[in-house]
Structure formats: C-alpha cells, structure tokens
Amino acid sequence: MMHRLVRIGLIVALLALVGGWAGSVQGVSAQGTTYTDTMDSSATGLLDSTSPDAARFVYGYQNSQFVIQSIDESWSGDLLAIASVPVMSDATVAVDFAIAGDLTGKYAFVGCRASSDSSTAYIFEVHPGTGVANIWRFDAENATNLGTVTDSTTINIGSGNNRIEITCQGSTITGTVNGTQLLTATDATYTSGDVFIGTGKTDETTGTLLTGFDNLTITDLSGAAVAPTQAPALPTAIAQPTEIPAVPTQAPVEPTQAGGFPTAI
C-alpha cells in the first residue's frame, strides 16, 4: 500500500529563541521539554486549523477534540497536522484517537522527523478496524514498511478510544498502543524533523473519513530544542467532551455517508 502525504498542518507559530518570554497561551503547556495540547480551542492549540482544500478536507478544534475529515469519497491517502513545536531529533508523540463510521481501510498515526515539505518521515500507524499496526518510513518517492503486527488484544477494535505513541530515539523507532509497546524498528535514514499526528484511508473504501483526536503530548528526548518565544500556560484541566461534536461549520458540503463525529473521545 502506497502512502501519499498531504500536509494539512502549517506551523502555527515560529518557536525560536529571541530573548525572554512574551505572553502566554492557555491550554498548551511547555513543562521543560514536554508540550501538551488538550484540544480545547484553535486559539490555544498546537495544531493549525486551516484546510488546504476546503472543498475536500475539513479539520479543526471541535468540542475539545481536534477533528480531521475528508468529505471527498474518492480520495485516499494520508492527512497530517504538524505540531507547532521546535524541530526535534529524538522525540515521543502520543495522542488519543477514534474514527467514526465504517472503519474499512481507515487508520490514524503519529509521526516524527518529517522534512520541511513532509515528503520524508517516520510514522506509527494503527488500524482500529482490524488491529493491524505498522511502522513506516516515508521517502520522497515511496514508503518502506519497517514492521507490522496484528494485535486485537492491545488495540481496541471499533470506534472506541485508542492511545497511540511513537518514540524516535537514535536509530530506534518504537510504536506503543494503550501503554503496550507493539513494534520496534531500527533505521537511521532520517535524524531530525517535525512531529505530527494524522489519519488516512486506503482505496479499500470509497466512504468519507472522520477522525477525532485528544490529549496530545510531545516530549523532546534530545534536549536540543530551541526555546519558544511564548511561554504556554499550564492547562487547568484535561476536559473530556460529553456530547458528539457538531459538524464543522466550515465544511463546504455535507458528507454523503452517515456516521457523525467520534463519540468515544
């Protein structure tokens, strides 16, 4: 299966050392080398909410989730959102996700060491419909599978929550689901880059795609990240939504497939 990256996450703010802290951002915290996003709003989150193609893709902060949606039934590939944190060499990225509706060919992933144009990276990908997990290395022209496993015991099958995590440290790439390490691969092709989350679907399905994310945590393991210009404030709480998020108002057309937003996050 060939993956096609569509970079839909632009860095919200340039995090660079220009001297001192300027202001604060509620809902996002920088505690030493750890960044968190409770998905409370686009104004305070780590992920950008601008669609590259509003006629096909909708994504943004909705009711304490970050939602990525493809309303183009014929499209297949990967949609990713880059986090607005410094470029990292060694990092851990973890997030909760749930996918709505028919899960055939649909998955979510976390990734590290993405190039500036997102053409190269490492990702850890989980299919909640089948319990399959993969570690991929994305190259400019193709994708290489570095490891695969099927584990329906660790992975929650269906539209319930799964927490997925990738750790890129040195030449070791590790994938973890719900606190259990599932895959480890060794590859030294790429050594630093952006971190990100995302979702996608294969050509096995022609339906729409709707994935909700929550509780993003990014940890810089190298200690070499440059300090940001803004000091994010600690979140007051990690809120869990109690209702199904409304359909995003920016969607130019309604999805033709019923299913609604993920209800488990």
PDB file of N, CA, C and O in Angstrom, residues 63-135:
ATOM      1  N   ASN A  63     -15.334  21.000  20.110  1.00  0.00           N
ATOM      2  CA  ASN A  63     -15.774  20.392  21.377  1.00  0.00           C
ATOM      3  C   ASN A  63     -14.685  19.563  22.048  1.00  0.00           C
ATOM      4  O   ASN A  63     -14.858  18.390  22.351  1.00  0.00           O
ATOM      5  N   SER A  64     -13.556  20.193  22.276  1.00  0.00           N
ATOM      6  CA  SER A  64     -12.415  19.569  22.970  1.00  0.00           C
ATOM      7  C   SER A  64     -11.845  18.371  22.233  1.00  0.00           C
ATOM      8  O   SER A  64     -11.334  17.432  22.840  1.00  0.00           O
ATOM      9  N   GLN A  65     -11.930  18.406  20.924  1.00  0.00           N
ATOM     10  CA  GLN A  65     -11.241  17.447  20.073  1.00  0.00           C
ATOM     11  C   GLN A  65     -10.597  18.212  18.925  1.00  0.00           C
ATOM     12  O   GLN A  65     -11.001  19.324  18.600  1.00  0.00           O
ATOM     13  N   PHE A  66      -9.600  17.602  18.298  1.00  0.00           N
ATOM     14  CA  PHE A  66      -9.112  18.087  17.015  1.00  0.00           C
ATOM     15  C   PHE A  66      -9.609  17.104  15.967  1.00  0.00           C
ATOM     16  O   PHE A  66      -9.328  15.910  16.045  1.00  0.00           O
ATOM     17  N   VAL A  67     -10.386  17.599  15.021  1.00  0.00           N
ATOM     18  CA  VAL A  67     -11.057  16.735  14.052  1.00  0.00           C
ATOM     19  C   VAL A  67     -10.423  16.896  12.678  1.00  0.00           C
ATOM     20  O   VAL A  67     -10.162  18.015  12.226  1.00  0.00           O
ATOM     21  N   ILE A  68     -10.152  15.780  12.026  1.00  0.00           N
ATOM     22  CA  ILE A  68      -9.729  15.758  10.629  1.00  0.00           C
ATOM     23  C   ILE A  68     -10.772  14.979   9.852  1.00  0.00           C
ATOM     24  O   ILE A  68     -11.127  13.854  10.217  1.00  0.00           O
ATOM     25  N   GLN A  69     -11.281  15.580   8.775  1.00  0.00           N
ATOM     26  CA  GLN A  69     -12.359  14.974   7.995  1.00  0.00           C
ATOM     27  C   GLN A  69     -12.083  15.113   6.503  1.00  0.00           C
ATOM     28  O   GLN A  69     -11.735  16.191   6.027  1.00  0.00           O
ATOM     29  N   SER A  70     -12.234  14.031   5.781  1.00  0.00           N
ATOM     30  CA  SER A  70     -12.234  14.072   4.316  1.00  0.00           C
ATOM     31  C   SER A  70     -13.667  13.878   3.850  1.00  0.00           C
ATOM     32  O   SER A  70     -14.318  12.892   4.204  1.00  0.00           O
ATOM     33  N   ILE A  71     -14.172  14.828   3.078  1.00  0.00           N
ATOM     34  CA  ILE A  71     -15.534  14.719   2.553  1.00  0.00           C
ATOM     35  C   ILE A  71     -15.522  14.339   1.071  1.00  0.00           C
ATOM     36  O   ILE A  71     -16.568  14.325   0.423  1.00  0.00           O
ATOM     37  N   ASP A  72     -14.352  13.987   0.572  1.00  0.00           N
ATOM     38  CA  ASP A  72     -14.191  13.514  -0.800  1.00  0.00           C
ATOM     39  C   ASP A  72     -14.132  11.993  -0.752  1.00  0.00           C
ATOM     40  O   ASP A  72     -13.124  11.410  -0.355  1.00  0.00           O
ATOM     41  N   GLU A  73     -15.202  11.327  -1.153  1.00  0.00           N
ATOM     42  CA  GLU A  73     -15.269   9.873  -1.054  1.00  0.00           C
ATOM     43  C   GLU A  73     -14.257   9.176  -1.944  1.00  0.00           C
ATOM     44  O   GLU A  73     -13.848   8.048  -1.660  1.00  0.00           O
ATOM     45  N   SER A  74     -13.840   9.805  -3.028  1.00  0.00           N
ATOM     46  CA  SER A  74     -12.916   9.155  -3.957  1.00  0.00           C
ATOM     47  C   SER A  74     -11.461   9.283  -3.535  1.00  0.00           C
ATOM     48  O   SER A  74     -10.595   8.592  -4.063  1.00  0.00           O
ATOM     49  N   TRP A  75     -11.203  10.160  -2.559  1.00  0.00           N
ATOM     50  CA  TRP A  75      -9.822  10.390  -2.139  1.00  0.00           C
ATOM     51  C   TRP A  75      -9.318   9.251  -1.260  1.00  0.00           C
ATOM     52  O   TRP A  75     -10.058   8.692  -0.454  1.00  0.00           O
ATOM     53  N   SER A  76      -8.032   8.925  -1.383  1.00  0.00           N
ATOM     54  CA  SER A  76      -7.359   8.024  -0.449  1.00  0.00           C
ATOM     55  C   SER A  76      -5.952   8.547  -0.229  1.00  0.00           C
ATOM     56  O   SER A  76      -5.360   9.172  -1.115  1.00  0.00           O
ATOM     57  N   GLY A  77      -5.423   8.317   0.961  1.00  0.00           N
ATOM     58  CA  GLY A  77      -4.100   8.818   1.281  1.00  0.00           C
ATOM     59  C   GLY A  77      -3.996   9.182   2.742  1.00  0.00           C
ATOM     60  O   GLY A  77      -4.739   8.666   3.580  1.00  0.00           O
ATOM     61  N   ASP A  78      -3.075  10.076   3.073  1.00  0.00           N
ATOM     62  CA  ASP A  78      -2.802  10.466   4.448  1.00  0.00           C
ATOM     63  C   ASP A  78      -3.002  11.962   4.626  1.00  0.00           C
ATOM     64  O   ASP A  78      -2.562  12.754   3.793  1.00  0.00           O
ATOM     65  N   LEU A  79      -3.652  12.344   5.713  1.00  0.00           N
ATOM     66  CA  LEU A  79      -3.805  13.741   6.094  1.00  0.00           C
ATOM     67  C   LEU A  79      -3.068  13.946   7.410  1.00  0.00           C
ATOM     68  O   LEU A  79      -3.358  13.262   8.391  1.00  0.00           O
ATOM     69  N   LEU A  80      -2.138  14.885   7.452  1.00  0.00           N
ATOM     70  CA  LEU A  80      -1.376  15.074   8.679  1.00  0.00           C
ATOM     71  C   LEU A  80      -1.423  16.518   9.134  1.00  0.00           C
ATOM     72  O   LEU A  80      -1.647  17.434   8.345  1.00  0.00           O
ATOM     73  N   ALA A  81      -1.233  16.707  10.422  1.00  0.00           N
ATOM     74  CA  ALA A  81      -1.184  18.028  11.022  1.00  0.00           C
ATOM     75  C   ALA A  81       0.121  18.160  11.792  1.00  0.00           C
ATOM     76  O   ALA A  81       0.377  17.414  12.730  1.00  0.00           O
ATOM     77  N   ILE A  82       0.954  19.110  11.386  1.00  0.00           N
ATOM     78  CA  ILE A  82       2.242  19.337  12.020  1.00  0.00           C
ATOM     79  C   ILE A  82       2.046  20.113  13.314  1.00  0.00           C
ATOM     80  O   ILE A  82       1.251  21.047  13.380  1.00  0.00           O
ATOM     81  N   ALA A  83       2.773  19.731  14.349  1.00  0.00           N
ATOM     82  CA  ALA A  83       2.685  20.432  15.633  1.00  0.00           C
ATOM     83  C   ALA A  83       3.627  21.635  15.648  1.00  0.00           C
ATOM     84  O   ALA A  83       4.736  21.577  15.120  1.00  0.00           O
ATOM     85  N   SER A  84       3.172  22.701  16.282  1.00  0.00           N
ATOM     86  CA  SER A  84       3.965  23.935  16.350  1.00  0.00           C
ATOM     87  C   SER A  84       4.928  23.879  17.529  1.00  0.00           C
ATOM     88  O   SER A  84       4.815  24.610  18.510  1.00  0.00           O
ATOM     89  N   VAL A  85       5.877  22.985  17.432  1.00  0.00           N
ATOM     90  CA  VAL A  85       6.963  22.852  18.404  1.00  0.00           C
ATOM     91  C   VAL A  85       8.273  22.859  17.624  1.00  0.00           C
ATOM     92  O   VAL A  85       8.269  22.697  16.406  1.00  0.00           O
ATOM     93  N   PRO A  86       9.398  23.044  18.296  1.00  0.00           N
ATOM     94  CA  PRO A  86      10.674  23.065  17.573  1.00  0.00           C
ATOM     95  C   PRO A  86      10.958  21.742  16.859  1.00  0.00           C
ATOM     96  O   PRO A  86      10.471  20.680  17.265  1.00  0.00           O
ATOM     97  N   VAL A  87      11.749  21.821  15.804  1.00  0.00           N
ATOM     98  CA  VAL A  87      12.253  20.617  15.140  1.00  0.00           C
ATOM     99  C   VAL A  87      13.019  19.793  16.162  1.00  0.00           C
ATOM    100  O   VAL A  87      13.788  20.331  16.961  1.00  0.00           O
ATOM    101  N   MET A  88      12.795  18.477  16.143  1.00  0.00           N
ATOM    102  CA  MET A  88      13.415  17.599  17.129  1.00  0.00           C
ATOM    103  C   MET A  88      14.120  16.438  16.445  1.00  0.00           C
ATOM    104  O   MET A  88      13.688  15.958  15.399  1.00  0.00           O
ATOM    105  N   SER A  89      15.199  15.982  17.076  1.00  0.00           N
ATOM    106  CA  SER A  89      15.878  14.782  16.601  1.00  0.00           C
ATOM    107  C   SER A  89      15.306  13.546  17.281  1.00  0.00           C
ATOM    108  O   SER A  89      14.897  12.589  16.621  1.00  0.00           O
ATOM    109  N   ASP A  90      15.252  13.556  18.611  1.00  0.00           N
ATOM    110  CA  ASP A  90      14.669  12.452  19.369  1.00  0.00           C
ATOM    111  C   ASP A  90      13.406  12.957  20.059  1.00  0.00           C
ATOM    112  O   ASP A  90      13.439  13.988  20.745  1.00  0.00           O
ATOM    113  N   ALA A  91      12.307  12.226  19.909  1.00  0.00           N
ATOM    114  CA  ALA A  91      11.037  12.709  20.452  1.00  0.00           C
ATOM    115  C   ALA A  91      10.058  11.567  20.643  1.00  0.00           C
ATOM    116  O   ALA A  91      10.159  10.505  20.005  1.00  0.00           O
ATOM    117  N   THR A  92       9.079  11.798  21.535  1.00  0.00           N
ATOM    118  CA  THR A  92       7.923  10.926  21.690  1.00  0.00           C
ATOM    119  C   THR A  92       6.676  11.749  21.406  1.00  0.00           C
ATOM    120  O   THR A  92       6.543  12.871  21.904  1.00  0.00           O
ATOM    121  N   VAL A  93       5.761  11.184  20.608  1.00  0.00           N
ATOM    122  CA  VAL A  93       4.495  11.830  20.283  1.00  0.00           C
ATOM    123  C   VAL A  93       3.376  10.858  20.618  1.00  0.00           C
ATOM    124  O   VAL A  93       3.386   9.716  20.145  1.00  0.00           O
ATOM    125  N   ALA A  94       2.417  11.288  21.447  1.00  0.00           N
ATOM    126  CA  ALA A  94       1.302  10.423  21.847  1.00  0.00           C
ATOM    127  C   ALA A  94       0.001  11.187  21.744  1.00  0.00           C
ATOM    128  O   ALA A  94      -0.053  12.387  22.038  1.00  0.00           O
ATOM    129  N   VAL A  95      -1.085  10.498  21.337  1.00  0.00           N
ATOM    130  CA  VAL A  95      -2.392  11.142  21.205  1.00  0.00           C
ATOM    131  C   VAL A  95      -3.482  10.077  21.272  1.00  0.00           C
ATOM    132  O   VAL A  95      -3.266   8.916  20.906  1.00  0.00           O
ATOM    133  N   ASP A  96      -4.662  10.468  21.766  1.00  0.00           N
ATOM    134  CA  ASP A  96      -5.853   9.614  21.715  1.00  0.00           C
ATOM    135  C   ASP A  96      -6.564   9.843  20.388  1.00  0.00           C
ATOM    136  O   ASP A  96      -6.589  10.973  19.879  1.00  0.00           O
ATOM    137  N   PHE A  97      -7.183   8.784  19.851  1.00  0.00           N
ATOM    138  CA  PHE A  97      -7.970   8.972  18.631  1.00  0.00           C
ATOM    139  C   PHE A  97      -9.150   8.019  18.614  1.00  0.00           C
ATOM    140  O   PHE A  97      -9.171   6.980  19.281  1.00  0.00           O
ATOM    141  N   ALA A  98     -10.153   8.382  17.814  1.00  0.00           N
ATOM    142  CA  ALA A  98     -11.265   7.494  17.492  1.00  0.00           C
ATOM    143  C   ALA A  98     -11.740   7.858  16.091  1.00  0.00           C
ATOM    144  O   ALA A  98     -11.728   9.033  15.703  1.00  0.00           O
ATOM    145  N   ILE A  99     -12.137   6.848  15.322  1.00  0.00           N
ATOM    146  CA  ILE A  99     -12.604   7.049  13.952  1.00  0.00           C
ATOM    147  C   ILE A  99     -14.078   6.668  13.870  1.00  0.00           C
ATOM    148  O   ILE A  99     -14.481   5.612  14.367  1.00  0.00           O
ATOM    149  N   ALA A 100     -14.883   7.513  13.244  1.00  0.00           N
ATOM    150  CA  ALA A 100     -16.325   7.284  13.150  1.00  0.00           C
ATOM    151  C   ALA A 100     -16.684   6.420  11.945  1.00  0.00           C
ATOM    152  O   ALA A 100     -15.952   6.367  10.954  1.00  0.00           O
ATOM    153  N   GLY A 101     -17.842   5.763  12.052  1.00  0.00           N
ATOM    154  CA  GLY A 101     -18.413   5.065  10.907  1.00  0.00           C
ATOM    155  C   GLY A 101     -17.704   3.779  10.539  1.00  0.00           C
ATOM    156  O   GLY A 101     -17.051   3.126  11.355  1.00  0.00           O
ATOM    157  N   ASP A 102     -17.831   3.404   9.270  1.00  0.00           N
ATOM    158  CA  ASP A 102     -17.207   2.199   8.729  1.00  0.00           C
ATOM    159  C   ASP A 102     -15.694   2.353   8.806  1.00  0.00           C
ATOM    160  O   ASP A 102     -15.126   3.322   8.295  1.00  0.00           O
ATOM    161  N   LEU A 103     -15.016   1.399   9.432  1.00  0.00           N
ATOM    162  CA  LEU A 103     -13.573   1.504   9.658  1.00  0.00           C
ATOM    163  C   LEU A 103     -12.738   0.837   8.575  1.00  0.00           C
ATOM    164  O   LEU A 103     -11.503   0.831   8.667  1.00  0.00           O
ATOM    165  N   THR A 104     -13.357   0.306   7.552  1.00  0.00           N
ATOM    166  CA  THR A 104     -12.621  -0.402   6.498  1.00  0.00           C
ATOM    167  C   THR A 104     -11.558   0.493   5.879  1.00  0.00           C
ATOM    168  O   THR A 104     -11.855   1.573   5.364  1.00  0.00           O
ATOM    169  N   GLY A 105     -10.312   0.052   5.946  1.00  0.00           N
ATOM    170  CA  GLY A 105      -9.220   0.774   5.310  1.00  0.00           C
ATOM    171  C   GLY A 105      -8.844   2.077   5.976  1.00  0.00           C
ATOM    172  O   GLY A 105      -8.057   2.854   5.411  1.00  0.00           O
ATOM    173  N   LYS A 106      -9.345   2.344   7.190  1.00  0.00           N
ATOM    174  CA  LYS A 106      -9.093   3.634   7.843  1.00  0.00           C
ATOM    175  C   LYS A 106      -8.143   3.452   9.027  1.00  0.00           C
ATOM    176  O   LYS A 106      -8.164   2.429   9.699  1.00  0.00           O
ATOM    177  N   TYR A 107      -7.356   4.490   9.312  1.00  0.00           N
ATOM    178  CA  TYR A 107      -6.328   4.384  10.335  1.00  0.00           C
ATOM    179  C   TYR A 107      -5.958   5.774  10.837  1.00  0.00           C
ATOM    180  O   TYR A 107      -6.307   6.805  10.240  1.00  0.00           O
ATOM    181  N   ALA A 108      -5.229   5.803  11.945  1.00  0.00           N
ATOM    182  CA  ALA A 108      -4.648   7.034  12.472  1.00  0.00           C
ATOM    183  C   ALA A 108      -3.177   6.784  12.749  1.00  0.00           C
ATOM    184  O   ALA A 108      -2.741   5.635  12.869  1.00  0.00           O
ATOM    185  N   PHE A 109      -2.404   7.869  12.872  1.00  0.00           N
ATOM    186  CA  PHE A 109      -0.971   7.688  13.079  1.00  0.00           C
ATOM    187  C   PHE A 109      -0.368   8.874  13.816  1.00  0.00           C
ATOM    188  O   PHE A 109      -0.957   9.961  13.909  1.00  0.00           O
ATOM    189  N   VAL A 110       0.815   8.636  14.344  1.00  0.00           N
ATOM    190  CA  VAL A 110       1.672   9.669  14.921  1.00  0.00           C
ATOM    191  C   VAL A 110       3.016   9.555  14.236  1.00  0.00           C
ATOM    192  O   VAL A 110       3.404   8.476  13.782  1.00  0.00           O
ATOM    193  N   GLY A 111       3.742  10.688  14.148  1.00  0.00           N
ATOM    194  CA  GLY A 111       4.982  10.635  13.397  1.00  0.00           C
ATOM    195  C   GLY A 111       6.036  11.600  13.886  1.00  0.00           C
ATOM    196  O   GLY A 111       5.771  12.508  14.679  1.00  0.00           O
ATOM    197  N   CYS A 112       7.245  11.384  13.394  1.00  0.00           N
ATOM    198  CA  CYS A 112       8.390  12.201  13.789  1.00  0.00           C
ATOM    199  C   CYS A 112       9.334  12.353  12.611  1.00  0.00           C
ATOM    200  O   CYS A 112       9.236  11.646  11.614  1.00  0.00           O
ATOM    201  N   ARG A 113      10.250  13.314  12.757  1.00  0.00           N
ATOM    202  CA  ARG A 113      11.331  13.554  11.804  1.00  0.00           C
ATOM    203  C   ARG A 113      10.836  13.827  10.389  1.00  0.00           C
ATOM    204  O   ARG A 113      11.448  13.409   9.403  1.00  0.00           O
ATOM    205  N   ALA A 114       9.735  14.566  10.287  1.00  0.00           N
ATOM    206  CA  ALA A 114       9.229  14.955   8.969  1.00  0.00           C
ATOM    207  C   ALA A 114      10.086  16.072   8.388  1.00  0.00           C
ATOM    208  O   ALA A 114      10.484  17.007   9.098  1.00  0.00           O
ATOM    209  N   SER A 115      10.351  15.990   7.103  1.00  0.00           N
ATOM    210  CA  SER A 115      11.089  17.054   6.425  1.00  0.00           C
ATOM    211  C   SER A 115      10.203  18.285   6.291  1.00  0.00           C
ATOM    212  O   SER A 115       8.995  18.245   6.553  1.00  0.00           O
ATOM    213  N   SER A 116      10.774  19.398   5.885  1.00  0.00           N
ATOM    214  CA  SER A 116      10.030  20.658   5.817  1.00  0.00           C
ATOM    215  C   SER A 116       8.854  20.602   4.857  1.00  0.00           C
ATOM    216  O   SER A 116       7.863  21.308   5.044  1.00  0.00           O
ATOM    217  N   ASP A 117       8.922  19.742   3.841  1.00  0.00           N
ATOM    218  CA  ASP A 117       7.798  19.581   2.916  1.00  0.00           C
ATOM    219  C   ASP A 117       6.999  18.311   3.194  1.00  0.00           C
ATOM    220  O   ASP A 117       6.126  17.936   2.419  1.00  0.00           O
ATOM    221  N   SER A 118       7.296  17.660   4.307  1.00  0.00           N
ATOM    222  CA  SER A 118       6.594  16.439   4.745  1.00  0.00           C
ATOM    223  C   SER A 118       6.711  15.285   3.755  1.00  0.00           C
ATOM    224  O   SER A 118       5.896  14.368   3.768  1.00  0.00           O
ATOM    225  N   SER A 119       7.730  15.286   2.925  1.00  0.00           N
ATOM    226  CA  SER A 119       7.896  14.193   1.962  1.00  0.00           C
ATOM    227  C   SER A 119       8.631  13.001   2.562  1.00  0.00           C
ATOM    228  O   SER A 119       8.569  11.892   2.024  1.00  0.00           O
ATOM    229  N   THR A 120       9.331  13.210   3.691  1.00  0.00           N
ATOM    230  CA  THR A 120      10.008  12.118   4.371  1.00  0.00           C
ATOM    231  C   THR A 120       9.674  12.177   5.852  1.00  0.00           C
ATOM    232  O   THR A 120       9.505  13.261   6.422  1.00  0.00           O
ATOM    233  N   ALA A 121       9.584  11.006   6.491  1.00  0.00           N
ATOM    234  CA  ALA A 121       9.219  10.951   7.912  1.00  0.00           C
ATOM    235  C   ALA A 121       9.171   9.494   8.356  1.00  0.00           C
ATOM    236  O   ALA A 121       9.279   8.558   7.553  1.00  0.00           O
ATOM    237  N   TYR A 122       8.963   9.312   9.675  1.00  0.00           N
ATOM    238  CA  TYR A 122       8.610   8.013  10.245  1.00  0.00           C
ATOM    239  C   TYR A 122       7.210   8.133  10.831  1.00  0.00           C
ATOM    240  O   TYR A 122       6.873   9.158  11.433  1.00  0.00           O
ATOM    241  N   ILE A 123       6.394   7.070  10.679  1.00  0.00           N
ATOM    242  CA  ILE A 123       5.077   7.085  11.305  1.00  0.00           C
ATOM    243  C   ILE A 123       4.788   5.733  11.951  1.00  0.00           C
ATOM    244  O   ILE A 123       5.304   4.688  11.524  1.00  0.00           O
ATOM    245  N   PHE A 124       3.974   5.795  12.990  1.00  0.00           N
ATOM    246  CA  PHE A 124       3.405   4.593  13.603  1.00  0.00           C
ATOM    247  C   PHE A 124       1.912   4.676  13.368  1.00  0.00           C
ATOM    248  O   PHE A 124       1.247   5.614  13.777  1.00  0.00           O
ATOM    249  N   GLU A 125       1.377   3.668  12.695  1.00  0.00           N
ATOM    250  CA  GLU A 125       0.015   3.683  12.160  1.00  0.00           C
ATOM    251  C   GLU A 125      -0.805   2.535  12.754  1.00  0.00           C
ATOM    252  O   GLU A 125      -0.325   1.409  12.839  1.00  0.00           O
ATOM    253  N   VAL A 126      -2.048   2.842  13.158  1.00  0.00           N
ATOM    254  CA  VAL A 126      -2.915   1.832  13.764  1.00  0.00           C
ATOM    255  C   VAL A 126      -4.259   1.802  13.044  1.00  0.00           C
ATOM    256  O   VAL A 126      -4.886   2.846  12.823  1.00  0.00           O
ATOM    257  N   HIS A 127      -4.706   0.590  12.700  1.00  0.00           N
ATOM    258  CA  HIS A 127      -5.998   0.355  12.054  1.00  0.00           C
ATOM    259  C   HIS A 127      -6.966  -0.206  13.097  1.00  0.00           C
ATOM    260  O   HIS A 127      -6.881  -1.393  13.439  1.00  0.00           O
ATOM    261  N   PRO A 128      -7.905   0.596  13.606  1.00  0.00           N
ATOM    262  CA  PRO A 128      -8.797   0.098  14.656  1.00  0.00           C
ATOM    263  C   PRO A 128      -9.848  -0.887  14.156  1.00  0.00           C
ATOM    264  O   PRO A 128     -10.495  -1.549  14.969  1.00  0.00           O
ATOM    265  N   GLY A 129     -10.001  -1.008  12.862  1.00  0.00           N
ATOM    266  CA  GLY A 129     -10.956  -1.970  12.333  1.00  0.00           C
ATOM    267  C   GLY A 129     -10.442  -3.396  12.318  1.00  0.00           C
ATOM    268  O   GLY A 129     -11.225  -4.354  12.376  1.00  0.00           O
ATOM    269  N   THR A 130      -9.105  -3.553  12.261  1.00  0.00           N
ATOM    270  CA  THR A 130      -8.515  -4.884  12.129  1.00  0.00           C
ATOM    271  C   THR A 130      -7.504  -5.222  13.225  1.00  0.00           C
ATOM    272  O   THR A 130      -7.134  -6.387  13.374  1.00  0.00           O
ATOM    273  N   GLY A 131      -7.017  -4.213  13.957  1.00  0.00           N
ATOM    274  CA  GLY A 131      -5.981  -4.460  14.944  1.00  0.00           C
ATOM    275  C   GLY A 131      -4.583  -4.503  14.358  1.00  0.00           C
ATOM    276  O   GLY A 131      -3.649  -4.939  15.025  1.00  0.00           O
ATOM    277  N   VAL A 132      -4.421  -4.047  13.125  1.00  0.00           N
ATOM    278  CA  VAL A 132      -3.105  -4.019  12.481  1.00  0.00           C
ATOM    279  C   VAL A 132      -2.381  -2.735  12.851  1.00  0.00           C
ATOM    280  O   VAL A 132      -2.987  -1.656  12.898  1.00  0.00           O
ATOM    281  N   ALA A 133      -1.082  -2.848  13.116  1.00  0.00           N
ATOM    282  CA  ALA A 133      -0.234  -1.688  13.379  1.00  0.00           C
ATOM    283  C   ALA A 133       1.016  -1.787  12.515  1.00  0.00           C
ATOM    284  O   ALA A 133       1.535  -2.882  12.276  1.00  0.00           O
ATOM    285  N   ASN A 134       1.502  -0.645  12.041  1.00  0.00           N
ATOM    286  CA  ASN A 134       2.678  -0.598  11.179  1.00  0.00           C
ATOM    287  C   ASN A 134       3.600   0.539  11.585  1.00  0.00           C
ATOM    288  O   ASN A 134       3.137   1.595  12.035  1.00  0.00           O
ATOM    289  N   ILE A 135       4.899   0.330  11.394  1.00  0.00           N
ATOM    290  CA  ILE A 135       5.864   1.421  11.382  1.00  0.00           C
ATOM    291  C   ILE A 135       6.321   1.591   9.936  1.00  0.00           C
ATOM    292  O   ILE A 135       6.751   0.633   9.296  1.00  0.00           O
TER     293      ILE A 135
END
